[in-house]
Amino acid sequence: MNDLIKQAREVLETEAQGILELLPKLDDRFVQAVEEVYACKGRVVVSGIGKSGIIGRKIMATLNSTGTPALFLHPVEAMHGDLGMVSSRDIALILSNSGETEELKAMITSLRNMGVRIIALVGNMDSTLACSSDICIDVGVAREACPLGLAPTTSTTAVLAMGDALSVALISKRKFSRTEFRKYHPGGALGRRLSIQVKEIMLSGDRMPAVLSGVSLMDAAKEIDRLNLGVVLVLDRQEDLQGIVTDGDLRRAVLRMENFQNVRVEDIMTPDPVYVHEDVQALEALDLMEQKGITCLVIRNTERRFKGMVHLHDLLGRGEFRFTHI
């Protein structure tokens, strides 16, 4: 193996192990931190210096974009006027590996005097920062990935991962929805995608899975398989919508019916499927899907005439974008 590849593998393995070693350290203090941030009436004041400060800015950005108001306070600037940004309604999230940085010590004293509660992500549980905090979460690692043991590598990765864990726990606590996510992310490709009207991306004609009422379940299954969308629409001969059949409906019919070969689609279809108007934004359709726990919607016009359907994959660009449990 090439020496450079070998060294890179060792770095990744060391940092991955550092994150895994955080798992046993998750306890009631983490839960308390989530609860206090959730209940905070002000903002989360994130602070750190050096590499910890850089990680802190990323954690601040993640909190802001997922519904938790946050700001970054540089410890040195804090002592030269920036403490004016902080109020007693805020809560401080302070990051440090050693927990003994002089700039942080001075700021902590000032925050304490202001009545600000302090959460620490710290690598040394016996440090000044740990002892001065209301809640202290251990993010210490066994060793750095740096061969000299000097450059912050595994330690900063561990802090970043714990910050992500805190942010994601708050997403769940707040029941933060895709609608709110879109509100905080109006730009970019995903933002533009979710701003368009569903009629611009809906499926119709041959691109839409559909069968005539009266066909067998086997015919419905073949049509579902043709486009692999997990559903088929049931139309009459005037192409008016009669109902919808999902692959789940088919499975349940096969399991509960002895002579399912003689069953028609209208016997198992849902006659009044969830629909949206053709002019609504993709974002609104996506939010409705989330509320109903479904992956497709029928599209109608202002006269409630059937126009087509839209699938979750079409809303998100069929592989162009991916959500990871937001």
PDB file of N, CA, C and O in Angstrom, residues 259-305:
ATOM      1  N   ASN A 259     -58.830 -15.948  -3.591  1.00  0.00           N
ATOM      2  CA  ASN A 259     -58.999 -15.867  -5.047  1.00  0.00           C
ATOM      3  C   ASN A 259     -58.724 -14.449  -5.539  1.00  0.00           C
ATOM      4  O   ASN A 259     -59.564 -13.824  -6.190  1.00  0.00           O
ATOM      5  N   PHE A 260     -57.541 -13.944  -5.185  1.00  0.00           N
ATOM      6  CA  PHE A 260     -57.247 -12.558  -5.544  1.00  0.00           C
ATOM      7  C   PHE A 260     -57.145 -12.361  -7.059  1.00  0.00           C
ATOM      8  O   PHE A 260     -57.211 -11.247  -7.550  1.00  0.00           O
ATOM      9  N   GLN A 261     -56.986 -13.490  -7.812  1.00  0.00           N
ATOM     10  CA  GLN A 261     -56.922 -13.359  -9.279  1.00  0.00           C
ATOM     11  C   GLN A 261     -58.210 -12.780  -9.846  1.00  0.00           C
ATOM     12  O   GLN A 261     -58.220 -12.162 -10.919  1.00  0.00           O
ATOM     13  N   ASN A 262     -59.317 -12.954  -9.119  1.00  0.00           N
ATOM     14  CA  ASN A 262     -60.611 -12.471  -9.597  1.00  0.00           C
ATOM     15  C   ASN A 262     -60.970 -11.085  -9.062  1.00  0.00           C
ATOM     16  O   ASN A 262     -62.042 -10.559  -9.365  1.00  0.00           O
ATOM     17  N   VAL A 263     -60.080 -10.516  -8.278  1.00  0.00           N
ATOM     18  CA  VAL A 263     -60.357  -9.212  -7.673  1.00  0.00           C
ATOM     19  C   VAL A 263     -60.018  -8.108  -8.667  1.00  0.00           C
ATOM     20  O   VAL A 263     -59.015  -8.179  -9.386  1.00  0.00           O
ATOM     21  N   ARG A 264     -60.853  -7.084  -8.711  1.00  0.00           N
ATOM     22  CA  ARG A 264     -60.614  -5.932  -9.580  1.00  0.00           C
ATOM     23  C   ARG A 264     -59.966  -4.806  -8.772  1.00  0.00           C
ATOM     24  O   ARG A 264     -60.062  -4.747  -7.554  1.00  0.00           O
ATOM     25  N   VAL A 265     -59.333  -3.878  -9.489  1.00  0.00           N
ATOM     26  CA  VAL A 265     -58.635  -2.804  -8.787  1.00  0.00           C
ATOM     27  C   VAL A 265     -59.568  -1.954  -7.936  1.00  0.00           C
ATOM     28  O   VAL A 265     -59.194  -1.494  -6.857  1.00  0.00           O
ATOM     29  N   GLU A 266     -60.802  -1.728  -8.399  1.00  0.00           N
ATOM     30  CA  GLU A 266     -61.707  -0.878  -7.643  1.00  0.00           C
ATOM     31  C   GLU A 266     -62.105  -1.500  -6.300  1.00  0.00           C
ATOM     32  O   GLU A 266     -62.605  -0.807  -5.407  1.00  0.00           O
ATOM     33  N   ASP A 267     -61.889  -2.825  -6.163  1.00  0.00           N
ATOM     34  CA  ASP A 267     -62.218  -3.492  -4.907  1.00  0.00           C
ATOM     35  C   ASP A 267     -61.235  -3.138  -3.789  1.00  0.00           C
ATOM     36  O   ASP A 267     -61.565  -3.273  -2.603  1.00  0.00           O
ATOM     37  N   ILE A 268     -60.047  -2.704  -4.146  1.00  0.00           N
ATOM     38  CA  ILE A 268     -59.044  -2.415  -3.111  1.00  0.00           C
ATOM     39  C   ILE A 268     -58.518  -0.984  -3.167  1.00  0.00           C
ATOM     40  O   ILE A 268     -57.728  -0.581  -2.309  1.00  0.00           O
ATOM     41  N   MET A 269     -58.948  -0.194  -4.137  1.00  0.00           N
ATOM     42  CA  MET A 269     -58.390   1.156  -4.294  1.00  0.00           C
ATOM     43  C   MET A 269     -58.902   2.093  -3.204  1.00  0.00           C
ATOM     44  O   MET A 269     -59.949   1.871  -2.590  1.00  0.00           O
ATOM     45  N   THR A 270     -58.168   3.159  -2.979  1.00  0.00           N
ATOM     46  CA  THR A 270     -58.620   4.258  -2.140  1.00  0.00           C
ATOM     47  C   THR A 270     -59.335   5.250  -3.048  1.00  0.00           C
ATOM     48  O   THR A 270     -58.710   5.838  -3.940  1.00  0.00           O
ATOM     49  N   PRO A 271     -60.640   5.450  -2.870  1.00  0.00           N
ATOM     50  CA  PRO A 271     -61.412   6.218  -3.858  1.00  0.00           C
ATOM     51  C   PRO A 271     -61.210   7.733  -3.802  1.00  0.00           C
ATOM     52  O   PRO A 271     -61.543   8.430  -4.753  1.00  0.00           O
ATOM     53  N   ASP A 272     -60.687   8.256  -2.720  1.00  0.00           N
ATOM     54  CA  ASP A 272     -60.545   9.710  -2.613  1.00  0.00           C
ATOM     55  C   ASP A 272     -59.135  10.051  -2.125  1.00  0.00           C
ATOM     56  O   ASP A 272     -58.954  10.460  -0.981  1.00  0.00           O
ATOM     57  N   PRO A 273     -58.136   9.882  -2.979  1.00  0.00           N
ATOM     58  CA  PRO A 273     -56.748  10.086  -2.551  1.00  0.00           C
ATOM     59  C   PRO A 273     -56.438  11.550  -2.229  1.00  0.00           C
ATOM     60  O   PRO A 273     -57.122  12.466  -2.699  1.00  0.00           O
ATOM     61  N   VAL A 274     -55.412  11.749  -1.444  1.00  0.00           N
ATOM     62  CA  VAL A 274     -54.974  13.096  -1.075  1.00  0.00           C
ATOM     63  C   VAL A 274     -54.526  13.830  -2.334  1.00  0.00           C
ATOM     64  O   VAL A 274     -53.818  13.265  -3.175  1.00  0.00           O
ATOM     65  N   TYR A 275     -54.909  15.092  -2.445  1.00  0.00           N
ATOM     66  CA  TYR A 275     -54.548  15.849  -3.647  1.00  0.00           C
ATOM     67  C   TYR A 275     -54.126  17.268  -3.279  1.00  0.00           C
ATOM     68  O   TYR A 275     -54.380  17.766  -2.172  1.00  0.00           O
ATOM     69  N   VAL A 276     -53.483  17.933  -4.227  1.00  0.00           N
ATOM     70  CA  VAL A 276     -53.161  19.351  -4.103  1.00  0.00           C
ATOM     71  C   VAL A 276     -53.534  20.039  -5.406  1.00  0.00           C
ATOM     72  O   VAL A 276     -53.665  19.400  -6.447  1.00  0.00           O
ATOM     73  N   HIS A 277     -53.662  21.353  -5.325  1.00  0.00           N
ATOM     74  CA  HIS A 277     -53.949  22.137  -6.521  1.00  0.00           C
ATOM     75  C   HIS A 277     -52.683  22.261  -7.358  1.00  0.00           C
ATOM     76  O   HIS A 277     -51.565  22.305  -6.837  1.00  0.00           O
ATOM     77  N   GLU A 278     -52.837  22.348  -8.643  1.00  0.00           N
ATOM     78  CA  GLU A 278     -51.686  22.357  -9.548  1.00  0.00           C
ATOM     79  C   GLU A 278     -50.777  23.573  -9.380  1.00  0.00           C
ATOM     80  O   GLU A 278     -49.624  23.551  -9.799  1.00  0.00           O
ATOM     81  N   ASP A 279     -51.278  24.633  -8.756  1.00  0.00           N
ATOM     82  CA  ASP A 279     -50.478  25.848  -8.610  1.00  0.00           C
ATOM     83  C   ASP A 279     -49.722  25.937  -7.285  1.00  0.00           C
ATOM     84  O   ASP A 279     -49.006  26.913  -7.059  1.00  0.00           O
ATOM     85  N   VAL A 280     -49.876  24.951  -6.396  1.00  0.00           N
ATOM     86  CA  VAL A 280     -49.159  25.042  -5.121  1.00  0.00           C
ATOM     87  C   VAL A 280     -47.671  24.802  -5.342  1.00  0.00           C
ATOM     88  O   VAL A 280     -47.256  24.163  -6.318  1.00  0.00           O
ATOM     89  N   GLN A 281     -46.852  25.307  -4.431  1.00  0.00           N
ATOM     90  CA  GLN A 281     -45.414  25.108  -4.519  1.00  0.00           C
ATOM     91  C   GLN A 281     -45.045  23.673  -4.136  1.00  0.00           C
ATOM     92  O   GLN A 281     -45.731  23.009  -3.357  1.00  0.00           O
ATOM     93  N   ALA A 282     -43.936  23.218  -4.713  1.00  0.00           N
ATOM     94  CA  ALA A 282     -43.436  21.887  -4.387  1.00  0.00           C
ATOM     95  C   ALA A 282     -43.207  21.752  -2.890  1.00  0.00           C
ATOM     96  O   ALA A 282     -43.409  20.674  -2.311  1.00  0.00           O
ATOM     97  N   LEU A 283     -42.770  22.832  -2.239  1.00  0.00           N
ATOM     98  CA  LEU A 283     -42.550  22.812  -0.796  1.00  0.00           C
ATOM     99  C   LEU A 283     -43.813  22.432  -0.042  1.00  0.00           C
ATOM    100  O   LEU A 283     -43.792  21.610   0.870  1.00  0.00           O
ATOM    101  N   GLU A 284     -44.946  23.036  -0.438  1.00  0.00           N
ATOM    102  CA  GLU A 284     -46.209  22.750   0.229  1.00  0.00           C
ATOM    103  C   GLU A 284     -46.622  21.296   0.014  1.00  0.00           C
ATOM    104  O   GLU A 284     -47.120  20.636   0.937  1.00  0.00           O
ATOM    105  N   ALA A 285     -46.407  20.799  -1.196  1.00  0.00           N
ATOM    106  CA  ALA A 285     -46.722  19.399  -1.478  1.00  0.00           C
ATOM    107  C   ALA A 285     -45.838  18.466  -0.649  1.00  0.00           C
ATOM    108  O   ALA A 285     -46.305  17.459  -0.112  1.00  0.00           O
ATOM    109  N   LEU A 286     -44.557  18.814  -0.528  1.00  0.00           N
ATOM    110  CA  LEU A 286     -43.628  18.009   0.265  1.00  0.00           C
ATOM    111  C   LEU A 286     -44.049  17.969   1.723  1.00  0.00           C
ATOM    112  O   LEU A 286     -44.026  16.915   2.376  1.00  0.00           O
ATOM    113  N   ASP A 287     -44.466  19.116   2.249  1.00  0.00           N
ATOM    114  CA  ASP A 287     -44.897  19.173   3.644  1.00  0.00           C
ATOM    115  C   ASP A 287     -46.156  18.344   3.865  1.00  0.00           C
ATOM    116  O   ASP A 287     -46.296  17.658   4.886  1.00  0.00           O
ATOM    117  N   LEU A 288     -47.085  18.368   2.906  1.00  0.00           N
ATOM    118  CA  LEU A 288     -48.310  17.567   3.017  1.00  0.00           C
ATOM    119  C   LEU A 288     -47.978  16.077   3.009  1.00  0.00           C
ATOM    120  O   LEU A 288     -48.571  15.288   3.758  1.00  0.00           O
ATOM    121  N   MET A 289     -47.049  15.680   2.145  1.00  0.00           N
ATOM    122  CA  MET A 289     -46.612  14.281   2.128  1.00  0.00           C
ATOM    123  C   MET A 289     -46.063  13.859   3.489  1.00  0.00           C
ATOM    124  O   MET A 289     -46.339  12.758   3.975  1.00  0.00           O
ATOM    125  N   GLU A 290     -45.275  14.747   4.083  1.00  0.00           N
ATOM    126  CA  GLU A 290     -44.699  14.441   5.391  1.00  0.00           C
ATOM    127  C   GLU A 290     -45.790  14.283   6.441  1.00  0.00           C
ATOM    128  O   GLU A 290     -45.758  13.356   7.255  1.00  0.00           O
ATOM    129  N   GLN A 291     -46.786  15.179   6.416  1.00  0.00           N
ATOM    130  CA  GLN A 291     -47.885  15.113   7.382  1.00  0.00           C
ATOM    131  C   GLN A 291     -48.689  13.830   7.239  1.00  0.00           C
ATOM    132  O   GLN A 291     -49.094  13.211   8.233  1.00  0.00           O
ATOM    133  N   LYS A 292     -48.931  13.425   5.994  1.00  0.00           N
ATOM    134  CA  LYS A 292     -49.784  12.257   5.731  1.00  0.00           C
ATOM    135  C   LYS A 292     -48.995  10.950   5.698  1.00  0.00           C
ATOM    136  O   LYS A 292     -49.603   9.870   5.681  1.00  0.00           O
ATOM    137  N   GLY A 293     -47.666  11.029   5.651  1.00  0.00           N
ATOM    138  CA  GLY A 293     -46.861   9.811   5.582  1.00  0.00           C
ATOM    139  C   GLY A 293     -47.009   9.085   4.265  1.00  0.00           C
ATOM    140  O   GLY A 293     -47.038   7.855   4.220  1.00  0.00           O
ATOM    141  N   ILE A 294     -47.088   9.856   3.150  1.00  0.00           N
ATOM    142  CA  ILE A 294     -47.276   9.268   1.825  1.00  0.00           C
ATOM    143  C   ILE A 294     -46.167   9.743   0.887  1.00  0.00           C
ATOM    144  O   ILE A 294     -45.421  10.666   1.216  1.00  0.00           O
ATOM    145  N   THR A 295     -46.062   9.111  -0.271  1.00  0.00           N
ATOM    146  CA  THR A 295     -44.986   9.454  -1.208  1.00  0.00           C
ATOM    147  C   THR A 295     -45.485  10.019  -2.534  1.00  0.00           C
ATOM    148  O   THR A 295     -44.683  10.321  -3.402  1.00  0.00           O
ATOM    149  N   CYS A 296     -46.801  10.155  -2.701  1.00  0.00           N
ATOM    150  CA  CYS A 296     -47.307  10.757  -3.933  1.00  0.00           C
ATOM    151  C   CYS A 296     -48.606  11.502  -3.668  1.00  0.00           C
ATOM    152  O   CYS A 296     -49.307  11.222  -2.688  1.00  0.00           O
ATOM    153  N   LEU A 297     -48.892  12.457  -4.536  1.00  0.00           N
ATOM    154  CA  LEU A 297     -50.100  13.258  -4.428  1.00  0.00           C
ATOM    155  C   LEU A 297     -50.759  13.369  -5.795  1.00  0.00           C
ATOM    156  O   LEU A 297     -50.083  13.475  -6.817  1.00  0.00           O
ATOM    157  N   VAL A 298     -52.085  13.380  -5.792  1.00  0.00           N
ATOM    158  CA  VAL A 298     -52.853  13.637  -7.006  1.00  0.00           C
ATOM    159  C   VAL A 298     -52.880  15.152  -7.227  1.00  0.00           C
ATOM    160  O   VAL A 298     -52.933  15.935  -6.270  1.00  0.00           O
ATOM    161  N   ILE A 299     -52.825  15.573  -8.481  1.00  0.00           N
ATOM    162  CA  ILE A 299     -52.870  16.995  -8.831  1.00  0.00           C
ATOM    163  C   ILE A 299     -54.205  17.308  -9.499  1.00  0.00           C
ATOM    164  O   ILE A 299     -54.618  16.614 -10.432  1.00  0.00           O
ATOM    165  N   ARG A 300     -54.878  18.346  -9.012  1.00  0.00           N
ATOM    166  CA  ARG A 300     -56.149  18.782  -9.600  1.00  0.00           C
ATOM    167  C   ARG A 300     -56.066  20.272  -9.944  1.00  0.00           C
ATOM    168  O   ARG A 300     -55.247  21.003  -9.389  1.00  0.00           O
ATOM    169  N   ASN A 301     -56.949  20.729 -10.846  1.00  0.00           N
ATOM    170  CA  ASN A 301     -57.011  22.153 -11.171  1.00  0.00           C
ATOM    171  C   ASN A 301     -58.085  22.827 -10.325  1.00  0.00           C
ATOM    172  O   ASN A 301     -58.649  22.216  -9.416  1.00  0.00           O
ATOM    173  N   THR A 302     -58.379  24.076 -10.638  1.00  0.00           N
ATOM    174  CA  THR A 302     -59.329  24.829  -9.816  1.00  0.00           C
ATOM    175  C   THR A 302     -60.735  24.241  -9.851  1.00  0.00           C
ATOM    176  O   THR A 302     -61.522  24.432  -8.930  1.00  0.00           O
ATOM    177  N   GLU A 303     -61.071  23.511 -10.929  1.00  0.00           N
ATOM    178  CA  GLU A 303     -62.385  22.849 -11.005  1.00  0.00           C
ATOM    179  C   GLU A 303     -62.352  21.439 -10.428  1.00  0.00           C
ATOM    180  O   GLU A 303     -63.290  20.669 -10.602  1.00  0.00           O
ATOM    181  N   ARG A 304     -61.240  21.126  -9.738  1.00  0.00           N
ATOM    182  CA  ARG A 304     -61.007  19.803  -9.138  1.00  0.00           C
ATOM    183  C   ARG A 304     -60.894  18.706 -10.193  1.00  0.00           C
ATOM    184  O   ARG A 304     -61.017  17.524  -9.890  1.00  0.00           O
ATOM    185  N   ARG A 305     -60.653  19.088 -11.418  1.00  0.00           N
ATOM    186  CA  ARG A 305     -60.422  18.101 -12.466  1.00  0.00           C
ATOM    187  C   ARG A 305     -59.041  17.504 -12.308  1.00  0.00           C
ATOM    188  O   ARG A 305     -58.061  18.187 -12.046  1.00  0.00           O
TER     189      ARG A 305
END
